[in-house]
Structures are given as C-alpha cells and as structure tokens.
Amino acid sequence: MTTGRPLRADAQRNRARVLAAAERVFADRGTAASTEEVARVAGVGVGTVFRHFPSKEALLQALVVERLAQVAADAREHAASSDAGAAFFDFFTAVVRGSATKLELVDALAELGVHPNEAVAPAAKEVTESVAALLGQAQQAAAVRMDIGVRDVIALLAGASQARRYASDDRPLVVILDGLRVPSAQ
C-alpha cells in the first residue's frame, strides 16, 4: 500500500522480506498458497503482510511489478555490454528461462479479474523502453533483423515464455532466436 510518504527503514525491510517470501512461496506452492504462508516464510505477522499489501491481489501485482522492474534493469545492464548482439540474445534467453513464476503470477492476477496490463502499465512501459534500446543496439551491430520492432520482441518473449510450459527442451527458444538473427549472423 502506498501512502505517498517514504517507508521507514524497518518497513522497507519488511516489505522486501514479504516480497521475497511471496516469490519463494508462490514459486514452490503456486499462487493458491495463502498469505499466512507468505508471512510465516517472511518471518513477520500476517498483519505486516496486509499493512503493505491490503489483499493477495495487491501482493501478486507488486510481485509482477517487481519482476518487470528487474527485466527492465536486466535489459539496461545488457545494453551496457560491448557485444550488443550477444547481449540481446543472452537477455532474451534469460528472460524466457526465468519466466515460469512470472507467468503464474500474471495468470493469477487475470483470474482475480485484474488485467495485468492495467495493473502494471508503468513497469511495462519501462520494460518496453529498455528492451527497445537493447534491440536498437543489436540491430546497429547487425545481429538482429532490422524489420523487427520492440513490439515483436515483447510478443516473442511472451510466446517463448508460454512455449516453455509445453516444451521439454529449448528447441522453441532456439527457433525463435534463429528467426530474429540477421541471416548472415546465423
């Protein structure tokens, strides 16, 4: 819950502990796990959980926003690499391989009636801007096809992440990455 005032240091630590615990609990037990379990793993009372996140929906939303902020930060970090092509493909691969829990969180938000695009619009914008910069660098390095836009990359990230649910290996990811490459870079 945001009150407009900065959180005290202990409240910031508790919020971070709750988010970290929620990520672990939901990854291990699914998003049907209770907020009481999250509180127990975080080592705080359930009241502390609800002080920061007035509902399970708010907690799930905060996790999605945190994940998206991390994706944006990862894109910016990769953009600092001297090998723009390798950085783009490493980033794409890492996002897809780390997507399982994020998909469950987005699915849980949708089941609760919260459209993730509405709930996380500012974080999604940050991801789009960061990925666009990384993509532009990879295209300038002639590693990614010039006819690929950031919306294409976002859609392919989402599709490849979904494919991981059904594939027993990285074959769909490899196919997508090959399709992104400039033909001479394959």
Coordinates of N, CA, C and O in Angstrom, one line a residue, residues 19-147:
L19 N 8.0 -9.6 0.0 CA 8.0 -9.8 -1.5 C 8.9 -11.0 -1.8 O 8.5 -11.9 -2.6
A20 N 10.1 -11.1 -1.1 CA 11.0 -12.2 -1.4 C 10.3 -13.5 -0.9 O 10.4 -14.6 -1.6
A21 N 9.7 -13.5 0.2 CA 9.0 -14.7 0.7 C 7.8 -15.1 -0.2 O 7.6 -16.3 -0.5
A22 N 7.1 -14.1 -0.7 CA 6.0 -14.4 -1.6 C 6.5 -15.0 -2.9 O 5.9 -16.0 -3.4
E23 N 7.6 -14.5 -3.4 CA 8.1 -15.1 -4.6 C 8.5 -16.6 -4.4 O 8.2 -17.4 -5.2
R24 N 9.1 -16.9 -3.3 CA 9.5 -18.3 -3.0 C 8.3 -19.1 -2.8 O 8.2 -20.2 -3.3
V25 N 7.4 -18.7 -2.0 CA 6.2 -19.4 -1.6 C 5.4 -19.7 -2.9 O 5.0 -20.9 -3.2
F26 N 5.1 -18.7 -3.7 CA 4.3 -18.9 -4.9 C 5.1 -19.7 -6.0 O 4.5 -20.5 -6.7
A27 N 6.4 -19.6 -6.0 CA 7.2 -20.5 -6.9 C 7.1 -22.0 -6.5 O 7.0 -22.9 -7.3
D28 N 7.1 -22.2 -5.2 CA 7.1 -23.6 -4.6 C 5.7 -24.2 -4.6 O 5.5 -25.3 -4.9
R29 N 4.7 -23.4 -4.2 CA 3.4 -23.9 -3.9 C 2.3 -23.4 -4.9 O 1.2 -23.8 -4.7
G30 N 2.7 -22.5 -5.8 CA 1.7 -21.9 -6.7 C 1.0 -20.7 -6.0 O 1.2 -20.5 -4.8
T31 N 0.3 -20.0 -6.9 CA -0.3 -18.7 -6.4 C -1.5 -19.0 -5.5 O -2.1 -18.0 -4.9
A32 N -1.9 -20.2 -5.4 CA -3.0 -20.6 -4.4 C -2.5 -20.6 -3.0 O -3.4 -20.6 -2.1
A33 N -1.2 -20.5 -2.8 CA -0.7 -20.5 -1.4 C -1.3 -19.3 -0.7 O -1.6 -18.3 -1.3
S34 N -1.4 -19.4 0.6 CA -2.0 -18.4 1.4 C -1.0 -17.3 1.8 O 0.2 -17.5 1.9
T35 N -1.6 -16.1 2.2 CA -0.8 -15.0 2.7 C -0.2 -15.4 4.0 O 0.8 -14.8 4.4
E36 N -0.9 -16.2 4.8 CA -0.4 -16.7 6.0 C 1.0 -17.4 5.8 O 1.9 -17.3 6.6
E37 N 1.0 -18.3 4.8 CA 2.3 -18.9 4.5 C 3.4 -17.9 4.1 O 4.5 -18.1 4.5
V38 N 3.0 -16.9 3.4 CA 4.0 -15.9 3.0 C 4.5 -15.2 4.2 O 5.7 -15.0 4.4
A39 N 3.6 -14.9 5.2 CA 4.0 -14.2 6.4 C 5.0 -15.1 7.2 O 6.0 -14.6 7.7
R40 N 4.6 -16.4 7.3 CA 5.5 -17.3 8.0 C 6.9 -17.4 7.4 O 7.9 -17.3 8.2
V41 N 7.0 -17.5 6.1 CA 8.3 -17.6 5.5 C 9.0 -16.3 5.6 O 10.3 -16.3 5.8
A42 N 8.3 -15.2 5.6 CA 9.0 -13.9 5.7 C 9.4 -13.6 7.2 O 10.2 -12.7 7.4
G43 N 8.9 -14.4 8.1 CA 9.2 -14.1 9.5 C 8.5 -12.9 10.1 O 9.0 -12.3 11.0
V44 N 7.3 -12.6 9.5 CA 6.5 -11.5 10.0 C 5.1 -11.9 10.3 O 4.7 -13.0 9.9
G45 N 4.4 -11.1 11.0 CA 3.0 -11.4 11.2 C 2.1 -11.2 10.0 O 2.5 -10.3 9.1
V46 N 1.0 -11.8 9.9 CA 0.1 -11.6 8.7 C -0.3 -10.2 8.6 O -0.6 -9.6 7.5
G47 N -0.4 -9.5 9.8 CA -0.8 -8.1 9.7 C 0.2 -7.2 9.0 O -0.1 -6.3 8.3
T48 N 1.5 -7.6 9.1 CA 2.5 -6.9 8.4 C 2.4 -7.1 6.9 O 2.5 -6.1 6.1
V49 N 2.0 -8.3 6.5 CA 1.7 -8.5 5.0 C 0.6 -7.6 4.6 O 0.8 -6.9 3.6
F50 N -0.5 -7.6 5.3 CA -1.6 -6.8 4.9 C -1.4 -5.3 5.1 O -2.1 -4.5 4.4
R51 N -0.5 -4.9 5.9 CA -0.2 -3.5 6.0 C 0.4 -3.0 4.7 O 0.2 -1.9 4.3
H52 N 1.3 -3.8 4.1 CA 1.9 -3.4 2.9 C 1.1 -3.8 1.6 O 1.2 -3.1 0.6
F53 N 0.4 -4.9 1.7 CA -0.4 -5.4 0.6 C -1.8 -5.7 1.1 O -2.0 -6.8 1.7
P54 N -2.8 -4.8 0.9 CA -4.1 -5.0 1.5 C -4.9 -6.2 1.1 O -5.9 -6.6 1.7
S55 N -4.4 -6.9 0.0 CA -5.1 -8.1 -0.5 C -4.0 -8.9 -1.2 O -2.9 -8.5 -1.5
K56 N -4.4 -10.2 -1.4 CA -3.5 -11.1 -2.1 C -3.3 -10.6 -3.5 O -2.2 -10.7 -4.1
E57 N -4.3 -10.0 -4.1 CA -4.2 -9.4 -5.4 C -3.2 -8.3 -5.4 O -2.4 -8.3 -6.4
A58 N -3.1 -7.5 -4.4 CA -2.1 -6.4 -4.4 C -0.7 -7.0 -4.2 O 0.2 -6.5 -4.8
L59 N -0.6 -8.1 -3.5 CA 0.7 -8.7 -3.3 C 1.2 -9.3 -4.7 O 2.3 -9.1 -5.1
L60 N 0.3 -10.0 -5.4 CA 0.6 -10.6 -6.7 C 1.0 -9.5 -7.7 O 2.0 -9.6 -8.4
Q61 N 0.2 -8.4 -7.6 CA 0.5 -7.3 -8.5 C 1.9 -6.7 -8.2 O 2.7 -6.4 -9.1
A62 N 2.2 -6.5 -6.9 CA 3.5 -6.0 -6.6 C 4.6 -6.9 -7.0 O 5.7 -6.4 -7.5
L63 N 4.4 -8.2 -7.0 CA 5.4 -9.2 -7.5 C 5.6 -9.0 -9.0 O 6.8 -9.1 -9.5
V64 N 4.5 -8.9 -9.7 CA 4.7 -8.7 -11.2 C 5.4 -7.4 -11.5 O 6.3 -7.4 -12.3
V65 N 5.1 -6.3 -10.8 CA 5.7 -5.1 -11.0 C 7.2 -5.2 -10.7 O 8.1 -4.7 -11.4
E66 N 7.5 -5.9 -9.6 CA 8.9 -6.1 -9.2 C 9.7 -6.9 -10.3 O 10.8 -6.6 -10.6
R67 N 9.0 -7.9 -10.8 CA 9.7 -8.7 -11.8 C 9.9 -7.9 -13.1 O 11.0 -8.0 -13.7
L68 N 8.9 -7.1 -13.5 CA 9.1 -6.3 -14.7 C 10.2 -5.3 -14.5 O 11.0 -5.0 -15.4
A69 N 10.3 -4.7 -13.3 CA 11.4 -3.8 -13.0 C 12.7 -4.4 -13.1 O 13.7 -3.9 -13.6
Q70 N 12.8 -5.7 -12.7 CA 14.0 -6.5 -12.8 C 14.3 -6.8 -14.3 O 15.5 -6.7 -14.7
V71 N 13.3 -7.1 -15.1 CA 13.5 -7.3 -16.5 C 14.1 -6.0 -17.2 O 15.0 -6.1 -18.0
A72 N 13.5 -4.9 -16.8 CA 14.0 -3.6 -17.4 C 15.4 -3.4 -17.0 O 16.2 -2.9 -17.8
A73 N 15.7 -3.6 -15.7 CA 17.1 -3.4 -15.2 C 18.1 -4.4 -15.9 O 19.2 -4.0 -16.3
D74 N 17.6 -5.6 -16.1 CA 18.5 -6.6 -16.9 C 18.7 -6.1 -18.3 O 19.8 -6.2 -18.8
A75 N 17.7 -5.6 -18.9 CA 17.8 -5.1 -20.3 C 18.8 -3.9 -20.3 O 19.7 -3.8 -21.2
R76 N 18.7 -3.0 -19.4 CA 19.7 -1.9 -19.3 C 21.1 -2.4 -19.1 O 22.1 -1.9 -19.7
E77 N 21.2 -3.4 -18.2 CA 22.6 -3.9 -17.9 C 23.1 -4.6 -19.1 O 24.3 -4.4 -19.5
H78 N 22.3 -5.3 -19.9 CA 22.8 -6.0 -21.1 C 23.2 -4.9 -22.1 O 24.1 -5.1 -22.9
A79 N 22.4 -3.8 -22.2 CA 22.7 -2.8 -23.1 C 24.1 -2.1 -22.9 O 24.7 -1.5 -23.8
A80 N 24.6 -2.3 -21.7 CA 26.0 -1.7 -21.4 C 27.1 -2.6 -22.0 O 28.3 -2.2 -21.9
S81 N 26.8 -3.8 -22.5 CA 27.8 -4.7 -23.0 C 28.4 -4.2 -24.3 O 27.8 -3.5 -25.1
S82 N 29.6 -4.6 -24.5 CA 30.4 -4.2 -25.7 C 29.9 -5.0 -26.9 O 30.2 -4.6 -28.0
D83 N 29.3 -6.2 -26.6 CA 28.9 -7.0 -27.7 C 27.3 -7.0 -27.7 O 26.7 -7.8 -27.1
A84 N 26.8 -6.1 -28.5 CA 25.3 -5.8 -28.5 C 24.5 -7.0 -28.9 O 23.5 -7.3 -28.4
G85 N 25.0 -7.7 -29.9 CA 24.3 -8.9 -30.4 C 24.2 -10.0 -29.4 O 23.1 -10.5 -29.1
A86 N 25.3 -10.3 -28.8 CA 25.4 -11.4 -27.8 C 24.5 -10.9 -26.6 O 23.8 -11.7 -26.0
A87 N 24.6 -9.7 -26.2 CA 23.8 -9.1 -25.1 C 22.3 -9.3 -25.3 O 21.6 -9.7 -24.4
F88 N 21.9 -9.0 -26.5 CA 20.5 -9.1 -26.8 C 20.0 -10.5 -26.7 O 19.0 -10.8 -26.0
F89 N 20.7 -11.5 -27.3 CA 20.3 -12.9 -27.3 C 20.5 -13.5 -25.9 O 19.6 -14.3 -25.5
D90 N 21.5 -13.1 -25.1 CA 21.6 -13.5 -23.7 C 20.4 -13.0 -22.9 O 19.8 -13.8 -22.1
F91 N 20.1 -11.8 -23.1 CA 18.9 -11.2 -22.4 C 17.6 -12.0 -22.7 O 16.9 -12.4 -21.8
F92 N 17.4 -12.1 -24.0 CA 16.2 -12.8 -24.5 C 16.1 -14.2 -23.8 O 15.1 -14.6 -23.3
T93 N 17.2 -15.0 -23.9 CA 17.2 -16.3 -23.3 C 17.0 -16.3 -21.8 O 16.2 -17.1 -21.3
A94 N 17.6 -15.4 -21.1 CA 17.5 -15.3 -19.7 C 16.0 -15.0 -19.3 O 15.5 -15.6 -18.3
V95 N 15.4 -14.1 -20.0 CA 14.0 -13.8 -19.7 C 13.1 -15.0 -19.9 O 12.3 -15.3 -19.0
V96 N 13.3 -15.6 -21.0 CA 12.4 -16.8 -21.3 C 12.6 -17.9 -20.2 O 11.7 -18.5 -19.7
R97 N 13.9 -18.2 -19.9 CA 14.2 -19.3 -19.0 C 13.7 -18.9 -17.6 O 13.4 -19.8 -16.8
G98 N 13.6 -17.7 -17.2 CA 13.2 -17.3 -15.9 C 11.7 -16.9 -15.8 O 11.3 -16.3 -14.8
S99 N 10.9 -17.3 -16.8 CA 9.6 -16.8 -16.9 C 8.5 -17.6 -16.2 O 7.4 -17.1 -16.0
A100 N 8.7 -18.8 -15.8 CA 7.7 -19.7 -15.3 C 6.9 -19.0 -14.1 O 5.6 -19.0 -14.2
T101 N 7.5 -18.5 -13.1 CA 6.8 -18.0 -12.0 C 6.1 -16.7 -12.4 O 5.0 -16.5 -11.9
K102 N 6.7 -15.9 -13.2 CA 6.1 -14.7 -13.7 C 4.7 -15.0 -14.4 O 3.7 -14.3 -14.2
L103 N 4.7 -16.0 -15.2 CA 3.5 -16.4 -15.9 C 2.4 -16.8 -14.9 O 1.3 -16.4 -15.1
E104 N 2.8 -17.5 -13.9 CA 1.8 -17.9 -12.9 C 1.2 -16.7 -12.2 O 0.0 -16.7 -11.9
L105 N 2.1 -15.7 -11.9 CA 1.6 -14.5 -11.2 C 0.6 -13.8 -12.1 O -0.4 -13.3 -11.7
V106 N 1.0 -13.6 -13.4 CA 0.1 -12.9 -14.3 C -1.2 -13.7 -14.5 O -2.3 -13.1 -14.5
D107 N -1.1 -15.0 -14.6 CA -2.4 -15.8 -14.7 C -3.2 -15.6 -13.4 O -4.5 -15.5 -13.5
A108 N -2.6 -15.6 -12.3 CA -3.4 -15.4 -11.0 C -4.0 -14.1 -11.0 O -5.2 -13.9 -10.5
L109 N -3.3 -13.0 -11.4 CA -4.0 -11.7 -11.5 C -5.2 -11.7 -12.4 O -6.2 -11.1 -12.1
A110 N -5.0 -12.3 -13.5 CA -6.1 -12.4 -14.5 C -7.3 -13.1 -13.9 O -8.5 -12.7 -14.1
E111 N -7.1 -14.2 -13.2 CA -8.1 -15.0 -12.5 C -8.8 -14.1 -11.5 O -10.0 -14.3 -11.2
L112 N -8.1 -13.2 -10.9 CA -8.7 -12.3 -9.8 C -9.4 -11.2 -10.5 O -10.0 -10.3 -9.8
G113 N -9.4 -11.1 -11.8 CA -10.1 -10.0 -12.5 C -9.3 -8.8 -12.7 O -9.9 -7.7 -13.1
V114 N -8.0 -8.8 -12.5 CA -7.2 -7.7 -12.7 C -6.4 -7.9 -14.0 O -5.6 -8.9 -14.1
H115 N -6.6 -7.1 -15.0 CA -5.9 -7.2 -16.3 C -4.5 -6.7 -16.0 O -4.2 -5.6 -15.6
P116 N -3.5 -7.6 -16.2 CA -2.1 -7.2 -15.9 C -1.6 -6.0 -16.6 O -0.8 -5.2 -16.0
N117 N -2.1 -5.7 -17.8 CA -1.6 -4.5 -18.5 C -2.0 -3.3 -17.8 O -1.3 -2.3 -17.7
E118 N -3.2 -3.3 -17.2 CA -3.7 -2.1 -16.4 C -2.9 -2.0 -15.1 O -2.5 -0.9 -14.6
A119 N -2.7 -3.2 -14.4 CA -2.1 -3.2 -13.1 C -0.6 -2.8 -13.1 O -0.1 -2.3 -12.2
V120 N 0.0 -3.0 -14.2 CA 1.5 -2.9 -14.3 C 2.0 -1.9 -15.4 O 3.1 -2.0 -15.8
A121 N 1.1 -1.1 -15.9 CA 1.4 -0.2 -17.0 C 2.7 0.6 -16.9 O 3.5 0.5 -17.8
P122 N 3.0 1.2 -15.8 CA 4.3 2.0 -15.7 C 5.5 1.0 -15.8 O 6.5 1.4 -16.5
A123 N 5.4 -0.1 -15.1 CA 6.6 -1.1 -15.2 C 6.7 -1.6 -16.6 O 7.8 -1.8 -17.1
A124 N 5.6 -1.9 -17.3 CA 5.6 -2.4 -18.6 C 6.2 -1.4 -19.6 O 6.9 -1.8 -20.5
K125 N 5.9 -0.1 -19.4 CA 6.5 0.9 -20.2 C 8.0 1.0 -20.0 O 8.7 1.1 -21.0
E126 N 8.4 0.8 -18.8 CA 9.9 0.8 -18.5 C 10.6 -0.4 -19.2 O 11.6 -0.2 -19.8
V127 N 9.9 -1.5 -19.2 CA 10.4 -2.7 -19.9 C 10.5 -2.4 -21.4 O 11.6 -2.7 -22.0
T128 N 9.5 -1.9 -22.0 CA 9.4 -1.6 -23.4 C 10.5 -0.7 -23.8 O 11.2 -0.9 -24.8
E129 N 10.7 0.4 -23.0 CA 11.8 1.3 -23.3 C 13.2 0.7 -23.2 O 14.1 0.9 -24.1
S130 N 13.4 -0.1 -22.2 CA 14.7 -0.7 -22.0 C 15.0 -1.8 -23.1 O 16.1 -1.9 -23.6
V131 N 14.0 -2.6 -23.4 CA 14.1 -3.6 -24.5 C 14.3 -2.9 -25.8 O 15.2 -3.3 -26.7
A132 N 13.7 -1.8 -26.1 CA 13.8 -1.1 -27.3 C 15.3 -0.6 -27.5 O 15.8 -0.7 -28.6
A133 N 15.8 -0.1 -26.4 CA 17.2 0.4 -26.5 C 18.2 -0.8 -26.8 O 19.1 -0.7 -27.6
L134 N 18.0 -1.9 -26.1 CA 18.8 -3.1 -26.3 C 18.6 -3.6 -27.7 O 19.6 -3.9 -28.4
L135 N 17.4 -3.7 -28.2 CA 17.1 -4.1 -29.6 C 17.8 -3.2 -30.6 O 18.5 -3.7 -31.5
G136 N 17.7 -1.9 -30.4 CA 18.3 -0.9 -31.3 C 19.8 -1.1 -31.4 O 20.4 -1.1 -32.5
Q137 N 20.5 -1.4 -30.3 CA 21.9 -1.6 -30.3 C 22.2 -2.9 -31.1 O 23.2 -3.0 -31.8
A138 N 21.4 -3.9 -30.9 CA 21.7 -5.2 -31.5 C 21.5 -5.1 -33.0 O 22.2 -5.7 -33.8
Q139 N 20.5 -4.3 -33.4 CA 20.3 -4.0 -34.8 C 21.4 -3.2 -35.5 O 21.8 -3.5 -36.6
Q140 N 21.9 -2.2 -34.7 CA 23.0 -1.5 -35.2 C 24.3 -2.3 -35.4 O 25.1 -2.0 -36.2
A141 N 24.4 -3.3 -34.6 CA 25.5 -4.3 -34.6 C 25.3 -5.3 -35.7 O 26.1 -6.3 -35.8
A142 N 24.2 -5.2 -36.4 CA 23.8 -6.2 -37.5 C 23.6 -7.6 -36.9 O 23.9 -8.6 -37.6
A143 N 23.2 -7.7 -35.7 CA 22.9 -9.1 -35.1 C 21.4 -9.4 -35.2 O 21.1 -10.6 -35.2
V144 N 20.6 -8.4 -35.2 CA 19.1 -8.7 -35.2 C 18.5 -8.0 -36.5 O 19.0 -6.9 -36.8
R145 N 17.6 -8.7 -37.1 CA 17.0 -8.2 -38.3 C 16.4 -6.8 -38.1 O 15.8 -6.5 -37.0
M146 N 16.5 -6.0 -39.1 CA 16.1 -4.6 -39.0 C 14.5 -4.5 -39.1 O 14.0 -3.5 -38.6
D147 N 13.9 -5.5 -39.5 CA 12.4 -5.4 -39.6 C 11.7 -5.9 -38.4 O 10.5 -6.0 -38.3

